[in-house]
PDB file of C-alpha atoms and ligand atoms in Angstrom:
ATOM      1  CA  UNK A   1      21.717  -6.259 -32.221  1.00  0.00           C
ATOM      2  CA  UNK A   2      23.470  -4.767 -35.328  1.00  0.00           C
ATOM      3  CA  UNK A   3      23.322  -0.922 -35.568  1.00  0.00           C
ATOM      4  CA  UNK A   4      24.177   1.128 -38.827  1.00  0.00           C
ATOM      5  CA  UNK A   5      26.168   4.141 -38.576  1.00  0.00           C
ATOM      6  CA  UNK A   6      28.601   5.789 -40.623  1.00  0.00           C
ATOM      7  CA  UNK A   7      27.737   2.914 -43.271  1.00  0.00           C
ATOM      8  CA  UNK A   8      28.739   0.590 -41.547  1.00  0.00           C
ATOM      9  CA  UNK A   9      27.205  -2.724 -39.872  1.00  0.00           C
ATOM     10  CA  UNK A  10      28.419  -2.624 -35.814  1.00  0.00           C
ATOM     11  CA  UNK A  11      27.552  -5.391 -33.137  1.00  0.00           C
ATOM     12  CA  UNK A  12      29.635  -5.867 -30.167  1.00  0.00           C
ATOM     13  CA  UNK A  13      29.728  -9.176 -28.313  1.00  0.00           C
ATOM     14  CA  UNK A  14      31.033 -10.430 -25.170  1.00  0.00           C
ATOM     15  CA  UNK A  15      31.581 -14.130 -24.407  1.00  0.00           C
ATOM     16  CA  UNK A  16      32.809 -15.648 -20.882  1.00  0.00           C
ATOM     17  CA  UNK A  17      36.281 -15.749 -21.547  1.00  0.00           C
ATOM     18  CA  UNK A  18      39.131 -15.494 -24.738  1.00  0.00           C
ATOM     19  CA  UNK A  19      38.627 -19.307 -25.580  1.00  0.00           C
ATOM     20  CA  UNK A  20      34.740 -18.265 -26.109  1.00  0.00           C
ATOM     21  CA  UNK A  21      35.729 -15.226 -28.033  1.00  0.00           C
ATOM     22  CA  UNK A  22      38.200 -16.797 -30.525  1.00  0.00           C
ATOM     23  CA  UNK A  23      36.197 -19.819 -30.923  1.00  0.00           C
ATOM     24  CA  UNK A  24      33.414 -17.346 -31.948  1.00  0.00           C
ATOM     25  CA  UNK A  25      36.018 -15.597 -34.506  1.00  0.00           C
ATOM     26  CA  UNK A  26      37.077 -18.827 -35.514  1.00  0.00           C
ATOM     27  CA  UNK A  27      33.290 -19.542 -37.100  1.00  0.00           C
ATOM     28  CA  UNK A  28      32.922 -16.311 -38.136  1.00  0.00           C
ATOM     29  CA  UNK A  29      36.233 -16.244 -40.561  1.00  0.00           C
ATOM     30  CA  UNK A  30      35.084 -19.641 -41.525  1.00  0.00           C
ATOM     31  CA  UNK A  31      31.632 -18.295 -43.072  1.00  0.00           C
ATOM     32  CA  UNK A  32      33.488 -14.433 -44.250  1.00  0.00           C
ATOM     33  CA  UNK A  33      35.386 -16.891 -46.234  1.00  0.00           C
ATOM     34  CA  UNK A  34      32.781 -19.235 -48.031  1.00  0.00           C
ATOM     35  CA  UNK A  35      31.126 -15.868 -48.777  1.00  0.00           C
ATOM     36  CA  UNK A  36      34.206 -13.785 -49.807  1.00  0.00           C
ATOM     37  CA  UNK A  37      33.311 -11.259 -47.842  1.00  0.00           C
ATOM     38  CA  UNK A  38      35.500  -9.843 -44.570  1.00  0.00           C
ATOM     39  CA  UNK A  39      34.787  -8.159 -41.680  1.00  0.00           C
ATOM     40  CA  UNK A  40      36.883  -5.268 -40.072  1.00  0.00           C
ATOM     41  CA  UNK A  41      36.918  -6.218 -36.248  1.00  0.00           C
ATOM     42  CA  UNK A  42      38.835  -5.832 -33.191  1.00  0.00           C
ATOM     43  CA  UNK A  43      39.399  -8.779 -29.719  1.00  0.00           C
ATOM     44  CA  UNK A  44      40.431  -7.725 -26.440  1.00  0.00           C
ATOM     45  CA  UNK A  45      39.803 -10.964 -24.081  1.00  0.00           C
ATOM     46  CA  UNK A  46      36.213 -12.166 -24.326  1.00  0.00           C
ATOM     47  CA  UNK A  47      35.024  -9.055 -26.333  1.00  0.00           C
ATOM     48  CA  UNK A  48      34.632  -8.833 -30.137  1.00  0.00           C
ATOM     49  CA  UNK A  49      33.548  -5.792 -32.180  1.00  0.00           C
ATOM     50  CA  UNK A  50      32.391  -6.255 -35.912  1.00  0.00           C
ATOM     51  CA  UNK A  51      31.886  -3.766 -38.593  1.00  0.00           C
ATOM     52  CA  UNK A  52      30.580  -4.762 -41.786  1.00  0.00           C
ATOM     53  CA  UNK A  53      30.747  -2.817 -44.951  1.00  0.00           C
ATOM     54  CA  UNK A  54      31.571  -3.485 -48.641  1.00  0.00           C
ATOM     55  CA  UNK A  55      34.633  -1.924 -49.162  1.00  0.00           C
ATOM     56  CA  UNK A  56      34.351  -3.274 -53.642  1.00  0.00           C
ATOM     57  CA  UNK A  57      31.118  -0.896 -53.393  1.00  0.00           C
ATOM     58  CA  UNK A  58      33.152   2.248 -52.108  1.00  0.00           C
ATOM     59  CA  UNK A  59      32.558   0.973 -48.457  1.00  0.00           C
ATOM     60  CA  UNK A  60      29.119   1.263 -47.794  1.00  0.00           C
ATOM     61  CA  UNK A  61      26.539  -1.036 -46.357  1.00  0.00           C
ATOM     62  CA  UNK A  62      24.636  -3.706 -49.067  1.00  0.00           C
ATOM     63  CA  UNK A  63      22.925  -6.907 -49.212  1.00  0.00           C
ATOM     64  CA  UNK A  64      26.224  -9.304 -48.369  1.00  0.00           C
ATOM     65  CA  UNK A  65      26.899  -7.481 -45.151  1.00  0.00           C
ATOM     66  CA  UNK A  66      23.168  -8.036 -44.153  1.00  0.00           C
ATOM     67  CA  UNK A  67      23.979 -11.287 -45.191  1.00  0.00           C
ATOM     68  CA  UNK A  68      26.720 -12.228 -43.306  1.00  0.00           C
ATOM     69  CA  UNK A  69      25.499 -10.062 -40.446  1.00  0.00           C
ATOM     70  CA  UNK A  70      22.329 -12.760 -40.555  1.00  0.00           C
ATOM     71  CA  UNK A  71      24.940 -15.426 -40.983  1.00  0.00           C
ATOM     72  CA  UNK A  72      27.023 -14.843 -37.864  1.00  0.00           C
ATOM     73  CA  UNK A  73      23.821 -14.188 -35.491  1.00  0.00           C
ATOM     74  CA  UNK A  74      23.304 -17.738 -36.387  1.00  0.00           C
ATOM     75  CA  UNK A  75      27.050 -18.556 -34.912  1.00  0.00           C
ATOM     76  CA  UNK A  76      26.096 -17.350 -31.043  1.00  0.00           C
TER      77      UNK A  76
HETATM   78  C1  H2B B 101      38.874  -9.777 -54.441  1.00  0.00           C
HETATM   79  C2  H2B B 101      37.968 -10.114 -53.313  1.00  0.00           C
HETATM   80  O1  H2B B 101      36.979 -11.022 -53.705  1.00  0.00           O
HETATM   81  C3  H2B B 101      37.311  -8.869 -52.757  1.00  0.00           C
HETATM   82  O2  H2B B 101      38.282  -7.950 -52.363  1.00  0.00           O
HETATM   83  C4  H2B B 101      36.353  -9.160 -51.621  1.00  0.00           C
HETATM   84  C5  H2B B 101      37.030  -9.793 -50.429  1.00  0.00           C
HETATM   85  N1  H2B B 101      36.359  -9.515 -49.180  1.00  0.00           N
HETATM   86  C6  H2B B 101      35.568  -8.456 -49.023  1.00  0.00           C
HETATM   87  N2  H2B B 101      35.083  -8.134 -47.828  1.00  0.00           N
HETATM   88  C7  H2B B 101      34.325  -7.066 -47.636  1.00  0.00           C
HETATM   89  N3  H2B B 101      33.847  -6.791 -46.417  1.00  0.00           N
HETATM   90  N4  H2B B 101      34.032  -6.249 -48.654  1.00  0.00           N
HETATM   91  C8  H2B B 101      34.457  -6.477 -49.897  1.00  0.00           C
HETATM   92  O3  H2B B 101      34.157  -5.700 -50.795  1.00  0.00           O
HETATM   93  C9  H2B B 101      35.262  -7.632 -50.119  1.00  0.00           C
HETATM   94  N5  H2B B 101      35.690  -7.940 -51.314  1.00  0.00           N
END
């Protein structure tokens, strides 16, 4: 699940293997787009980290990274 800390929206996942990862990434920049809103994250093989935050409200949490935190649950 999501935790909030130092404003920020953080979930970790881990898939089987890269192609599971970056397929995962793939449907995740697919929705950041259509919502103009972009996560900071990080890949190393079949692990992705996400951090959400609005960086146009001085980088703190609101309502479109809850949003697309929702959104991307939906993508597992
Ligand atoms: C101009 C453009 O719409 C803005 O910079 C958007 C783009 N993507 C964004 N992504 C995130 N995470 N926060 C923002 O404030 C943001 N702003």
């Amino acid at each position: 699940m999501w935790t909030e800390t130092d404003n920020k929206l953080y979930r970790k996942f881990e898939f089987a293997n890269f192609s599971e990862a970056f397929a995962f990434m793939t449907r995740v920049a697919i929705e950041a787009e259509k919502m103009d809103h972009h996560p900071l994250w990080t890949n190393v093989w079949n692990k992705v980290e996400i951090w959400l935050s609005t960086h146009d409200a001085g980088d703190i949490v609101t309502e479109k990274d809850k949003k697309l935190a929702e959104r991307i649950n939906k993508l597992l």
